[in-house]
Amino acid sequence: MCNGTHALIFATNNQNKATEINAILGTAFKISTLREIGLEIDIPEPHATLEENAREKSTTIYKLTQSDCFGEDTGLEVEALQGAPGVRSARYAGEHCNTEDNIKKLLQELATEQNRKARFRTVISLIENGNEYQFEGVCEGMIAWTSHGEQGFGYDPIFIPLGSTKSFASMTLDEKNKFSHRKKAVEKLVAHLHQKSRT
Ligand code: ITT
């Protein structure tokens, strides 16, 4: 920490996540992605839960840097698919498949399914002075029948949050952040950091 600014490493290679989180954090926080600190590492996500994978990311980077840092893991949990793709969201269509493949597979799985209920869940794992803290954010919604919109990333074109008729990919960053799972988890992280800096 310096001049009242919290400096944190964000254990991610996903620039879209960093852009979203920077828009939420404002100037009291300075986050640096792995690329920004010159670390080229693809952290494995071998576990069965978002909580464990988020911890894998934060602890891996803490061991390498000895600096306060956080990682996050996010999953799209579809009710009619018993929570899939969930923790396997990045690799739903296979190890080397891309976002389009994942969306295509999900829409195929739900082709005749009337229950479109789904939620995004984000778990942040913060390592602060060697101690771990976790923060969760959930956004309820539904899976659209087809893709809509060009903004955002990942499953955004097919996810419509509860309270809107638009997909995340049809929203600006600020609009998405009114609903977003990541925003809710980051708000808890921020509350924690503010509280710690007062004690
Ligand atoms: P890092 O592990 O480097 O942080 P990642 O892209 O591998 O980045 P995750 O494992 O958390 O991140 O992502 C799981 C999948 O869910 C991946 O396919 C993402 O594109 C997607 N995803 C994550 N957050 C999302 C969001 O806010 N909107 C749409 N899709 C999202």
Short mmCIF file of N, CA and C and ligand atoms in Angstrom, two decimals, residues 11-14 17 20 45 57 72-74 89-90 99 102 120 153-156 176 181-182, ligand 1:
data_model
loop_
_atom_site.label_atom_id
_atom_site.label_comp_id
_atom_site.label_asym_id
_atom_site.label_seq_id
_atom_site.Cartn_x
_atom_site.Cartn_y
_atom_site.Cartn_z
N ALA A 11 -4.37 -12.30 -10.40
CA ALA A 11 -3.84 -13.52 -10.99
C ALA A 11 -4.71 -13.99 -12.15
N THR A 12 -4.65 -13.24 -13.24
CA THR A 12 -5.46 -13.60 -14.41
C THR A 12 -4.70 -13.34 -15.69
N ASN A 13 -5.08 -14.10 -16.72
CA ASN A 13 -4.63 -13.81 -18.08
C ASN A 13 -5.79 -13.32 -18.93
N ASN A 14 -6.91 -13.05 -18.31
CA ASN A 14 -8.11 -12.64 -19.03
C ASN A 14 -8.26 -11.11 -18.91
N LYS A 17 -11.66 -9.56 -17.87
CA LYS A 17 -11.97 -9.51 -16.43
C LYS A 17 -11.32 -8.28 -15.80
N GLU A 20 -13.19 -5.10 -16.64
CA GLU A 20 -14.43 -4.97 -15.85
C GLU A 20 -14.12 -4.55 -14.42
N GLU A 45 -6.41 -25.17 -13.67
CA GLU A 45 -7.67 -25.11 -12.90
C GLU A 45 -8.14 -26.56 -12.72
N LYS A 57 -5.29 -20.15 -8.09
CA LYS A 57 -4.73 -18.99 -8.80
C LYS A 57 -4.04 -18.04 -7.81
N GLU A 72 -9.66 -15.11 -9.43
CA GLU A 72 -11.09 -15.41 -9.40
C GLU A 72 -11.42 -16.50 -10.39
N ASP A 73 -12.41 -17.30 -10.04
CA ASP A 73 -12.91 -18.30 -10.98
C ASP A 73 -14.40 -18.08 -11.12
N THR A 74 -14.86 -18.17 -12.36
CA THR A 74 -16.26 -17.90 -12.66
C THR A 74 -16.86 -19.07 -13.41
N SER A 89 -16.68 -24.29 -17.29
CA SER A 89 -17.19 -23.33 -18.29
C SER A 89 -16.17 -23.01 -19.37
N ALA A 90 -14.89 -22.87 -19.00
CA ALA A 90 -13.87 -22.49 -20.00
C ALA A 90 -13.61 -23.62 -20.98
N THR A 99 -14.60 -19.89 -27.24
CA THR A 99 -15.89 -19.41 -26.72
C THR A 99 -17.05 -19.76 -27.65
N ASN A 102 -18.02 -23.26 -27.15
CA ASN A 102 -18.71 -23.47 -25.88
C ASN A 102 -20.17 -23.01 -25.97
N PHE A 120 -24.60 -16.89 -13.25
CA PHE A 120 -23.14 -16.76 -13.20
C PHE A 120 -22.74 -16.69 -11.74
N PHE A 153 -17.57 -10.67 -23.22
CA PHE A 153 -16.75 -11.83 -23.59
C PHE A 153 -17.45 -13.11 -23.14
N GLY A 154 -16.83 -14.25 -23.45
CA GLY A 154 -17.32 -15.54 -22.98
C GLY A 154 -18.77 -15.78 -23.37
N TYR A 155 -19.56 -16.15 -22.38
CA TYR A 155 -20.97 -16.50 -22.60
C TYR A 155 -21.90 -15.28 -22.63
N ASP A 156 -21.35 -14.09 -22.62
CA ASP A 156 -22.19 -12.87 -22.57
C ASP A 156 -23.28 -12.81 -23.66
N LYS A 176 -23.65 -3.76 -17.76
CA LYS A 176 -23.37 -5.12 -17.28
C LYS A 176 -23.04 -5.08 -15.79
N HIS A 181 -22.30 -10.62 -11.57
CA HIS A 181 -21.70 -11.51 -10.57
C HIS A 181 -20.33 -10.98 -10.13
N ARG A 182 -19.51 -10.59 -11.12
CA ARG A 182 -18.15 -10.13 -10.79
C ARG A 182 -18.23 -8.84 -9.96
P1 ITT B 1 -8.30 -16.64 -15.76
O1 ITT B 1 -8.38 -18.03 -15.21
O2 ITT B 1 -6.96 -16.32 -16.36
O3 ITT B 1 -8.75 -15.60 -14.78
P2 ITT B 1 -10.31 -17.56 -17.65
O4 ITT B 1 -10.84 -16.93 -18.91
O5 ITT B 1 -9.68 -18.92 -17.75
O6 ITT B 1 -9.33 -16.50 -17.00
P3 ITT B 1 -12.45 -18.58 -15.90
O7 ITT B 1 -11.82 -19.92 -15.80
O8 ITT B 1 -12.92 -17.95 -14.64
O9 ITT B 1 -11.46 -17.53 -16.61
O10 ITT B 1 -13.66 -18.53 -16.93
C1 ITT B 1 -14.53 -19.57 -17.13
C2 ITT B 1 -15.29 -19.39 -18.40
O11 ITT B 1 -16.40 -18.55 -18.16
C3 ITT B 1 -14.53 -18.78 -19.59
O12 ITT B 1 -14.98 -19.44 -20.76
C4 ITT B 1 -14.97 -17.35 -19.60
O13 ITT B 1 -14.97 -16.82 -20.91
C5 ITT B 1 -16.38 -17.44 -19.04
N1 ITT B 1 -16.72 -16.24 -18.28
C6 ITT B 1 -16.14 -15.80 -17.13
N2 ITT B 1 -16.69 -14.65 -16.73
C7 ITT B 1 -17.64 -14.33 -17.64
C8 ITT B 1 -18.55 -13.25 -17.79
O14 ITT B 1 -18.56 -12.23 -16.94
N3 ITT B 1 -19.36 -13.26 -18.85
C9 ITT B 1 -19.36 -14.27 -19.74
N4 ITT B 1 -18.54 -15.33 -19.67
C10 ITT B 1 -17.67 -15.36 -18.63
#
